[in-house]
Short mmCIF file of C-alpha atoms and ligand atoms in Angstrom, two decimals:
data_model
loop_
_atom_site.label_atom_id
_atom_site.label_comp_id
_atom_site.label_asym_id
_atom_site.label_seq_id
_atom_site.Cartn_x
_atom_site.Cartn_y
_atom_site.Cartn_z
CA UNK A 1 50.19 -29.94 -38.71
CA UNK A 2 50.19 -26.22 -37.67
CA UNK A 3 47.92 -24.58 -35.25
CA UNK A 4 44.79 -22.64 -36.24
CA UNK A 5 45.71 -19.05 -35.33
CA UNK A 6 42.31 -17.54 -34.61
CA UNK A 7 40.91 -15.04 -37.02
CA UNK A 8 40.37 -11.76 -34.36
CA UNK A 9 37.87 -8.98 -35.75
CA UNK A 10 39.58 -5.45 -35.22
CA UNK A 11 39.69 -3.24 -31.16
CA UNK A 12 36.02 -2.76 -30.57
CA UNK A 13 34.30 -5.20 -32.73
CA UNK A 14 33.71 -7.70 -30.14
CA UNK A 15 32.07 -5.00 -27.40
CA UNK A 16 29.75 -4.57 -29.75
CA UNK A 17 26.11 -5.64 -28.63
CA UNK A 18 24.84 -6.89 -32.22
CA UNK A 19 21.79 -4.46 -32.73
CA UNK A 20 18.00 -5.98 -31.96
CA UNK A 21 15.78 -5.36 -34.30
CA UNK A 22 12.04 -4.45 -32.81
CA UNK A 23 10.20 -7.68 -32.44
CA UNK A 24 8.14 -8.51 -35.68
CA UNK A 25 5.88 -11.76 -35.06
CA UNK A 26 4.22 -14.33 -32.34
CA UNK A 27 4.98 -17.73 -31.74
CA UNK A 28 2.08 -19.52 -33.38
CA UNK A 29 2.17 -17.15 -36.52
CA UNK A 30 -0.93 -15.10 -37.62
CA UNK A 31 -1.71 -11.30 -37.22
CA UNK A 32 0.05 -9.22 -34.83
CA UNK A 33 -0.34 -5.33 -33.98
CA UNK A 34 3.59 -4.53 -34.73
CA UNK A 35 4.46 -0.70 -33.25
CA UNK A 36 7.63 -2.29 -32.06
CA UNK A 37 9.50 -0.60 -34.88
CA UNK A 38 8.38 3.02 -35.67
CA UNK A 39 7.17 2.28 -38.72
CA UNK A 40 3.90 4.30 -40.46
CA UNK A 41 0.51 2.40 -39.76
CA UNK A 42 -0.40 3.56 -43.62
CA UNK A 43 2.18 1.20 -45.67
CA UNK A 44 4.04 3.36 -48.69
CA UNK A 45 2.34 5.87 -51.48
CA UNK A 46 0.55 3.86 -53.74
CA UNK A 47 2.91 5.71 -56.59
CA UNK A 48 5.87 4.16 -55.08
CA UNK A 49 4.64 0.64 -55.08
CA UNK A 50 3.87 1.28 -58.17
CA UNK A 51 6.65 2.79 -59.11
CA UNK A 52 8.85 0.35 -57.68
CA UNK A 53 6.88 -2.69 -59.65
CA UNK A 54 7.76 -1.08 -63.07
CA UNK A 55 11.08 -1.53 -62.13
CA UNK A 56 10.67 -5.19 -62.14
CA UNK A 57 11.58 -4.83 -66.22
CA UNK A 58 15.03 -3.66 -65.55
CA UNK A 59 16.11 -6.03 -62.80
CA UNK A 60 19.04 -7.29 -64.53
CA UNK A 61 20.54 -3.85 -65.04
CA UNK A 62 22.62 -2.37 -62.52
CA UNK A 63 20.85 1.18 -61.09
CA UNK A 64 21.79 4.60 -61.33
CA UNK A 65 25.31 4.61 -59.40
CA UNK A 66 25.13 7.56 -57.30
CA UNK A 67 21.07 7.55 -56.66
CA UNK A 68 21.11 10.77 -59.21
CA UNK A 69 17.06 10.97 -59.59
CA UNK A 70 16.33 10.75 -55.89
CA UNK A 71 19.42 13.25 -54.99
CA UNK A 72 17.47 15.38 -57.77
CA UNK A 73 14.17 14.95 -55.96
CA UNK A 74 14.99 15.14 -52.59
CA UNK A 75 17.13 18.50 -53.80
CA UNK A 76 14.08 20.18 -55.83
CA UNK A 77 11.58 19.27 -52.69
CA UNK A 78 14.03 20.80 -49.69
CA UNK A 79 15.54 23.43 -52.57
CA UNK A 80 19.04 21.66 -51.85
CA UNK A 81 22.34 21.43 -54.07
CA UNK A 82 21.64 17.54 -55.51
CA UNK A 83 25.98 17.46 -55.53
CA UNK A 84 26.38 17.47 -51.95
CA UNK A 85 23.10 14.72 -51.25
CA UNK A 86 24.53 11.44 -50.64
CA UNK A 87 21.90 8.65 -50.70
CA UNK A 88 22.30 5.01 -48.87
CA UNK A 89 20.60 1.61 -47.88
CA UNK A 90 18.85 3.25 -44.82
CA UNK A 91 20.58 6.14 -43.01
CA UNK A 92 21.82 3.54 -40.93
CA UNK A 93 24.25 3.06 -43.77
CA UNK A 94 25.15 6.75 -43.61
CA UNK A 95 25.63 6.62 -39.94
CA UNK A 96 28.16 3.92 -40.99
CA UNK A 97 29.90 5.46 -43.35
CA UNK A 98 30.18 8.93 -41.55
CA UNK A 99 31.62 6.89 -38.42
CA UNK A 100 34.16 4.74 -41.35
CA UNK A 101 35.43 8.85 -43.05
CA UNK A 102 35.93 10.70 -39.88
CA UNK A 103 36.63 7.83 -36.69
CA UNK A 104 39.73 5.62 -36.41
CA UNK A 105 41.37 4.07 -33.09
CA UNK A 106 42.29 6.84 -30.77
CA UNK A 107 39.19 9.07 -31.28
CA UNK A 108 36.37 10.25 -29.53
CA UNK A 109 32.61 10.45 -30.50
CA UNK A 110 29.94 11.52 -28.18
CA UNK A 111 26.39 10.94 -28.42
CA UNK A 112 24.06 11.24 -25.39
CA UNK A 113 22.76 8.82 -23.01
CA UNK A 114 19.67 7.63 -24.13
CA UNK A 115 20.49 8.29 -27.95
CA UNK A 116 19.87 6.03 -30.96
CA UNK A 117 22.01 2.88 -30.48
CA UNK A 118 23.17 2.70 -33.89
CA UNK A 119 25.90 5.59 -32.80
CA UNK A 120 27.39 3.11 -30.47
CA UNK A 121 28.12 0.19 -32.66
CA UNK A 122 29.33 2.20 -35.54
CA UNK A 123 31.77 4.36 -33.55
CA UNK A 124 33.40 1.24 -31.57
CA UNK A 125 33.29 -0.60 -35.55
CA UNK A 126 36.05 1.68 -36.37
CA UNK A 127 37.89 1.37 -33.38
CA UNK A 128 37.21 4.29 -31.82
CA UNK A 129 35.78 4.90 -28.15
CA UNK A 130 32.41 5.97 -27.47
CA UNK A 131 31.66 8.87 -24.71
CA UNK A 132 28.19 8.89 -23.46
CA UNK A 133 26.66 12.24 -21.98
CA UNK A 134 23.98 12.71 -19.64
CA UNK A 135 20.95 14.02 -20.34
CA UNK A 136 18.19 15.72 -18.83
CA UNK A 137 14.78 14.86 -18.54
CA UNK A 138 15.24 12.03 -21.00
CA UNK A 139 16.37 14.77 -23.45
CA UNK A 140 20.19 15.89 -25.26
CA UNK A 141 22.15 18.48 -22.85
CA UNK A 142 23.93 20.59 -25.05
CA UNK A 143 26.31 21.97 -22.23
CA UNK A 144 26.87 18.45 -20.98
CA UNK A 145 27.84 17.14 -24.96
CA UNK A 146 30.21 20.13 -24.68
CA UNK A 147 31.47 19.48 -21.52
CA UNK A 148 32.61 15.83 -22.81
CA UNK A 149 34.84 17.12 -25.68
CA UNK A 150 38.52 16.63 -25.13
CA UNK A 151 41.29 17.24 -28.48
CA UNK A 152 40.37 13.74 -29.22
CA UNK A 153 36.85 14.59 -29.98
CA UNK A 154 35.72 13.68 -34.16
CA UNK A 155 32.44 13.64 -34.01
CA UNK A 156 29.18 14.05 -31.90
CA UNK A 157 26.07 12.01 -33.03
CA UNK A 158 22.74 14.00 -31.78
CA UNK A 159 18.92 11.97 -33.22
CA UNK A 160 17.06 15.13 -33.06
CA UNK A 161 14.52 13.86 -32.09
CA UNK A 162 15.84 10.54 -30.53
CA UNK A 163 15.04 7.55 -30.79
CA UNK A 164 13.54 5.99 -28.21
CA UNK A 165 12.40 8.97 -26.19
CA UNK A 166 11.01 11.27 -28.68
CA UNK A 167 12.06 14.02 -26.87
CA UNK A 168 13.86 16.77 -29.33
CA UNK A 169 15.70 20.18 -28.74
CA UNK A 170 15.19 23.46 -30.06
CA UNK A 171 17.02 24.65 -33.21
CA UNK A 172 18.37 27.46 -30.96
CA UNK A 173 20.41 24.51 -28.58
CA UNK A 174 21.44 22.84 -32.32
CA UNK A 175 23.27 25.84 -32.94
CA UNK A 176 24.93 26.53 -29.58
CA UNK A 177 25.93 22.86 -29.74
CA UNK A 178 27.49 23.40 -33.04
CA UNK A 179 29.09 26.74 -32.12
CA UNK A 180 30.49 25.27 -28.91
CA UNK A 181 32.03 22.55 -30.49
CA UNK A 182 35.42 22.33 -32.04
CA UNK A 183 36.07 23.40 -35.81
CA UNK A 184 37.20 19.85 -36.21
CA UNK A 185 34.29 17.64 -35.16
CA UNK A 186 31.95 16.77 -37.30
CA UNK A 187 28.02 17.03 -35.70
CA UNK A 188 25.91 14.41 -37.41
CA UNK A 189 22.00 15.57 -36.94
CA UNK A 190 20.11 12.80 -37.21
CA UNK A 191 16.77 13.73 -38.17
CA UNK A 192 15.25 10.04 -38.90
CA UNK A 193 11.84 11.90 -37.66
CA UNK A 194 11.81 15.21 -38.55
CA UNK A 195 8.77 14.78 -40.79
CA UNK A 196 6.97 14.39 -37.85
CA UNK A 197 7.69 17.72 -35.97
CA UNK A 198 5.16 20.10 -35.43
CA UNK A 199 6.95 22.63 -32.85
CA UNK A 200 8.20 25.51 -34.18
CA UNK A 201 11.48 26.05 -32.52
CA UNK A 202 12.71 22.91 -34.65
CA UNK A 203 14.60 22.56 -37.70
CA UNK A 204 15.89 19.38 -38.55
CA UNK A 205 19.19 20.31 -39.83
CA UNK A 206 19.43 21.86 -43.45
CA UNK A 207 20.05 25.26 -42.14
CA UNK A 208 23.58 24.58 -40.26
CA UNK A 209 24.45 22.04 -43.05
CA UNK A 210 23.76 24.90 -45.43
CA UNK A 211 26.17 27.67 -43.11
CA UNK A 212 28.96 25.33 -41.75
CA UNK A 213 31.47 23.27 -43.48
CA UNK A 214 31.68 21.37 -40.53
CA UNK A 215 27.56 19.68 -39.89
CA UNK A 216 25.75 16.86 -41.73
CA UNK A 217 22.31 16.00 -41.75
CA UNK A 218 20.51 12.26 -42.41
CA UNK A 219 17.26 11.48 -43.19
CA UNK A 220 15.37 8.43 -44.07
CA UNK A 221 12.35 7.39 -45.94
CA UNK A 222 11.85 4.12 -43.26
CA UNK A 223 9.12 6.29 -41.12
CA UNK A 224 6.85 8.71 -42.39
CA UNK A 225 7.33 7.40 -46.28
CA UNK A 226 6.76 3.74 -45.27
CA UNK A 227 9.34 2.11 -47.30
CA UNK A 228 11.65 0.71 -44.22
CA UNK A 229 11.89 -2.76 -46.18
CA UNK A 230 13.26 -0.99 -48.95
CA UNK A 231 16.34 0.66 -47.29
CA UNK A 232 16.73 4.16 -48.07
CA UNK A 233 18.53 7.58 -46.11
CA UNK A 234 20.15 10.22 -47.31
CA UNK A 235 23.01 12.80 -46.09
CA UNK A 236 22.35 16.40 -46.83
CA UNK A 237 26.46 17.34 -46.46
CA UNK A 238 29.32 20.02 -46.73
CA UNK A 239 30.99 19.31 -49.97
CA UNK A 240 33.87 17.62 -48.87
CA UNK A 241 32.13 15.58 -46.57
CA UNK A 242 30.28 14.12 -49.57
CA UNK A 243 33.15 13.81 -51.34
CA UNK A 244 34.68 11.67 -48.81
CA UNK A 245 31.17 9.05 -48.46
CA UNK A 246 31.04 9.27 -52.08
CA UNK A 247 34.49 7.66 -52.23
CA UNK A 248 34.32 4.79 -49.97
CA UNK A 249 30.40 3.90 -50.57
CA UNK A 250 29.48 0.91 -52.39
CA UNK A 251 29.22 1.82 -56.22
CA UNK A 252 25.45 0.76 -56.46
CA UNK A 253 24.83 0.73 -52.73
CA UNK A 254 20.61 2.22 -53.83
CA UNK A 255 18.74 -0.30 -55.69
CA UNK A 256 16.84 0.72 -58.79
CA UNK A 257 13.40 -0.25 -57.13
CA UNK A 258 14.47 1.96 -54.25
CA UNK A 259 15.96 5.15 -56.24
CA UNK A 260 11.93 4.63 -58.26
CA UNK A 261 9.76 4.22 -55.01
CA UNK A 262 11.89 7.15 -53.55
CA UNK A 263 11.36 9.52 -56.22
CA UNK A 264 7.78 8.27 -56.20
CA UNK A 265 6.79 9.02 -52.61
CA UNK A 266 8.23 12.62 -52.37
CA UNK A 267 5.44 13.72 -55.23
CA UNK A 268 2.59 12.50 -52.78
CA UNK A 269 2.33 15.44 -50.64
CA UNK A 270 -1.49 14.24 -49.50
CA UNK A 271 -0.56 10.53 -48.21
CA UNK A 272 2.28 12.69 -46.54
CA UNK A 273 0.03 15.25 -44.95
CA UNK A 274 -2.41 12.75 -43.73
CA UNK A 275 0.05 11.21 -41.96
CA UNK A 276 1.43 13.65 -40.20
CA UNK A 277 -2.45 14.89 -39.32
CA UNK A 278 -3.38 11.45 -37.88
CA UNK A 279 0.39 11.08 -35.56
CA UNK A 280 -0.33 14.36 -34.48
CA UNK A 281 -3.82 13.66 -33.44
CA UNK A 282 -3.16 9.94 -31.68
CA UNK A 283 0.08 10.97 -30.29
CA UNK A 284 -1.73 13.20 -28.13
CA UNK A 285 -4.87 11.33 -27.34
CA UNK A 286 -2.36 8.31 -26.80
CA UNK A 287 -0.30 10.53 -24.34
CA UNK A 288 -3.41 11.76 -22.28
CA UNK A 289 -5.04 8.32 -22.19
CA UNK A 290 -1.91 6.51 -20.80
CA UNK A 291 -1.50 9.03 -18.12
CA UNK A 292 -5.12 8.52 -17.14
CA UNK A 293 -4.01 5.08 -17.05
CA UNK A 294 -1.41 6.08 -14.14
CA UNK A 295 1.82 5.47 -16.93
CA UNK A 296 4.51 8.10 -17.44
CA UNK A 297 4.73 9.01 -20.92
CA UNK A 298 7.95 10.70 -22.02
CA UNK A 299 6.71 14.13 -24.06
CA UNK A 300 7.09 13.01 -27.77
CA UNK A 301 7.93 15.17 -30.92
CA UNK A 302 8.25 11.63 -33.09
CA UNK A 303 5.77 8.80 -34.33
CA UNK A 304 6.35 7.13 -31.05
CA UNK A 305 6.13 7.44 -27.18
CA UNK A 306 7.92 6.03 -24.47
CA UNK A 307 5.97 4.52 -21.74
CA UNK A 308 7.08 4.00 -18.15
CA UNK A 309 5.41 1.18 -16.34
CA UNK A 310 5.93 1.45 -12.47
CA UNK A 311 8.40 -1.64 -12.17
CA UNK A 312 8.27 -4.44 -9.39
CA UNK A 313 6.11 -7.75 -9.18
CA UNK A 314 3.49 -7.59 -12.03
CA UNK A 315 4.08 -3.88 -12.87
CA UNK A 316 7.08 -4.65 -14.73
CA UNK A 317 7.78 -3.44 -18.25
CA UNK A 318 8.79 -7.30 -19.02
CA UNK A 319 5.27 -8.06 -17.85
CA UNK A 320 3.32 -5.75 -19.54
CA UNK A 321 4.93 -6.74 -22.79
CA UNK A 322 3.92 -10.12 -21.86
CA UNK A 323 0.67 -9.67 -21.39
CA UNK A 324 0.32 -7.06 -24.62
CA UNK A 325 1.44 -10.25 -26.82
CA UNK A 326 -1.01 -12.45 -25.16
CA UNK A 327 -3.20 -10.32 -26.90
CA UNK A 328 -1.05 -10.13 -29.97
CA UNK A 329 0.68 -6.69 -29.66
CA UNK A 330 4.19 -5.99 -29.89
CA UNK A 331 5.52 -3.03 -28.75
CA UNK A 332 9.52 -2.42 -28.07
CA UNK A 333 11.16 -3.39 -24.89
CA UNK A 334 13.79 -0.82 -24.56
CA UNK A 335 16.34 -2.30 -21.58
CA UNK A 336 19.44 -1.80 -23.71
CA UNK A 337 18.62 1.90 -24.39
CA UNK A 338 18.89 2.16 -20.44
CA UNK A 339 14.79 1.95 -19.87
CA UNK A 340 14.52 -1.40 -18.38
CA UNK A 341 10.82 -0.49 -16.84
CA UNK A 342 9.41 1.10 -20.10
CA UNK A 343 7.98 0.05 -23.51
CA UNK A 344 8.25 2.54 -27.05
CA UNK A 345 5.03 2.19 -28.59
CA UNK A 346 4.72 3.29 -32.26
CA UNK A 347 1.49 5.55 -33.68
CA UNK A 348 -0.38 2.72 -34.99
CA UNK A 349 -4.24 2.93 -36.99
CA UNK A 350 -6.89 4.23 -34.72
CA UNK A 351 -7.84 0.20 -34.21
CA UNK A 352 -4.33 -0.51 -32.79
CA UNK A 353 -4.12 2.73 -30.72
CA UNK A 354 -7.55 1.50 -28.97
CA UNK A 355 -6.32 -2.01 -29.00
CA UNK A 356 -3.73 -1.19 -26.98
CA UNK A 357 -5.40 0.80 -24.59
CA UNK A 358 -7.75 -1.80 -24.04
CA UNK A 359 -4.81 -4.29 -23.49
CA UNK A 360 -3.16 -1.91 -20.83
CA UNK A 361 -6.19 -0.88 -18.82
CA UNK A 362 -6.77 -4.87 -18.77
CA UNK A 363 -2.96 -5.78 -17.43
CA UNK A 364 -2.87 -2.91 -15.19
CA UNK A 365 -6.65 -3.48 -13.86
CA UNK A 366 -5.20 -7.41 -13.25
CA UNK A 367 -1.68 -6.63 -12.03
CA UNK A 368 -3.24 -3.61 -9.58
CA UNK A 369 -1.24 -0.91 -10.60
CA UNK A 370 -2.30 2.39 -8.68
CA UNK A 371 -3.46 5.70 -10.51
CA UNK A 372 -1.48 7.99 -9.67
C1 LIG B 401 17.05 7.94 -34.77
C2 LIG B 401 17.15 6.97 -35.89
N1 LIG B 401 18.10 7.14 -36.82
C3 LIG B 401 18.24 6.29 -37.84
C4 LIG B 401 17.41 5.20 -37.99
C5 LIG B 401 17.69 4.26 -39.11
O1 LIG B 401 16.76 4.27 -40.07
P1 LIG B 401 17.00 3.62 -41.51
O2 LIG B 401 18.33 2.94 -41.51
O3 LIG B 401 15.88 2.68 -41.69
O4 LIG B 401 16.97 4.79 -42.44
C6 LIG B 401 16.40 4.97 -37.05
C7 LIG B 401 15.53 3.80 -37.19
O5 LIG B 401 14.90 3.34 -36.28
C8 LIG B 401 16.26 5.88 -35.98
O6 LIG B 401 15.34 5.70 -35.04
#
């Protein structure tokens, strides 16, 4: 008999830390208050659940190939060319097959230290090596991206703003990044939040995508349009950047219930409005409230903050989320992001907001955690 040779995935596959999803439920079952995953406390426009039940009758037919009637809505809402809109299962799928057109063994990609870990798994997928830059203030250095490019350099991966931290940067530092950087590298804005932005300096991407040949911009409709379970992102892209996804993504890789719910959500400018009024509002009442609690709280331009917890016995992050799901609330640990003493709470309802407060002033009150 011969040996079994083992079957060995490609260079990089196995440094891969398989990604871990925000927790979603208890031991014991029943209701939980879930912010562990960014996700909108108001569930999806009541158009796109219905929109996406009608579909039911065409189940057995295979969907629109390329996603055309999204690409057509997302185009007439943002006033983009539908051609160069490239729609996927979740933007993680874009982020995938960005990383698959442009990164092979031997290149670089840069994305910055506390940036969305999605960047790192898809860049070492392909075999390529991952360079990690240093931020400041838990937010994207543009001169210390730059300072990491070498000729090997193929892309830089910026979450503007980032997930977990929430922190963004100015449109004005998006465009020295991309003038500073190579002809050759492609910047990938990831703007998985950008409904959510209220400052003015921002802009989540559409502009550079629109003036370089060189800059592509994702977006998803997993936050603010509540239809995470339903997987759908899209690129806004130079032409020949779309050209290249188009070729190697899956030939239905949009379902038709997603394409209808899509299409759906982007007409309900109210649900859309009121939930940008309501983050605004608790994101801020959140931020002042933990503070008065004696917690750090990272500045936030997202639908989430970042909470530091002051570490050691009974003040840990790991016991705080402990003692939040004794009480049946999951937030996100965020250790492998490089915050091992802070939790990423999501906006939730005005109930779970409160809920939580409660819950914290109770573990800190028990654990004796100082004011500061
Ligand atoms: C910064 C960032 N980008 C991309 C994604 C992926 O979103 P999806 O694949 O659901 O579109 C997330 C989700 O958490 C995110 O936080």
């Amino acid at each position: 008999m011969t040996a079994k040779r083992a079957l060995r995935p490609r260079q990089g596959i196995l440094d891969i830390a398989a990604y871990a999803p925000g927790k979603s439920a208890l031991a014991g079952g029943g209701p939980v208050i879930k912010l562990s995953s960014n996700e909108t406390p108001f569930g999806p426009s009541p158009r796109a659940i219905e929109a996406y039940l009608k579909e039911a009758q065409t189940l057995s037919r295979y969907p629109d190939g390329s996603a055309r009637p999204l690409r057509e809505a997302i185009a007439k809402l943002y006033g983009l060319d539908p051609a160069r809109i490239v729609c996927g299962a979740g933007s993680d799928e874009l982020l995938s097959l960005l990383a698959t057109a442009y990164l092979g063994p031997g290149d670089e990609a840069i994305y910055s230290r506390h940036g969305f870990l999605v960047y790192r798994i898809v860049i070492l997928a392909r075999g390529a090596t991952p360079v990690v830059a240093p931020e400041k203030n838990h937010t994207a250095d543009v001169d210390e991206i730059l300072a990491r490019v070498t000729p090997a350099t193929r892309m830089v991966f910026l979450a503007n703003p980032n997930n977990p931290t929430g922190t963004y940067i100015a449109f004005d530092e998006v465009k020295r990044l991309r003038a500073g950087l190579p002809e050759d590298v492609v910047l990938v804005l990831d703007a998985a939040y950008a409904e959510y932005v209220r400052a003015n300096d921002y802009e989540a991407g559409i502009e550079l995508v629109a003036t370089t040949h060189n800059t592509v911009m994702t977006r998803t409709f997993s936050k603010i349009y509540g239809l995470a379970s339903l997987r759908i992102g899209w690129a806004y892209c130079p032409d020949a950047v779309a050209d290249a996804l188009n070729r190697i993504r899956g030939p239905f890789n949009v379902s038709g219930p997603a394409i209808a719910a899509g299409v759906a959500s982007l007409e309900d400018h109210a649900s859309m409005a009121r939930a940008v009024e309501h983050n605004e509002v608790w994101l801020g009442r959140m931020a002042e409230a933990l503070n008065a609690l004696g917690l750090g709280v990272t500045p936030s331009a997202a639908n989430f903050l970042l909470v530091h917890f002051p570490g050691g016995n009974g003040h840990s992050a790991a016991d705080a989320d402990a003692f939040l799901q004794s009480r049946r609330i999951i937030l996100r640990r965020v250790a492998e992001y490089g915050f091992p003493e802070a939790l990423r709470m999501t906006v939730g309802t005005e109930e779970e907001n409160l809920a939580v407060l409660d819950a914290l002033k109770a573990f800190l009150g028990a654990s004796g955690a100082k004011r500061q």
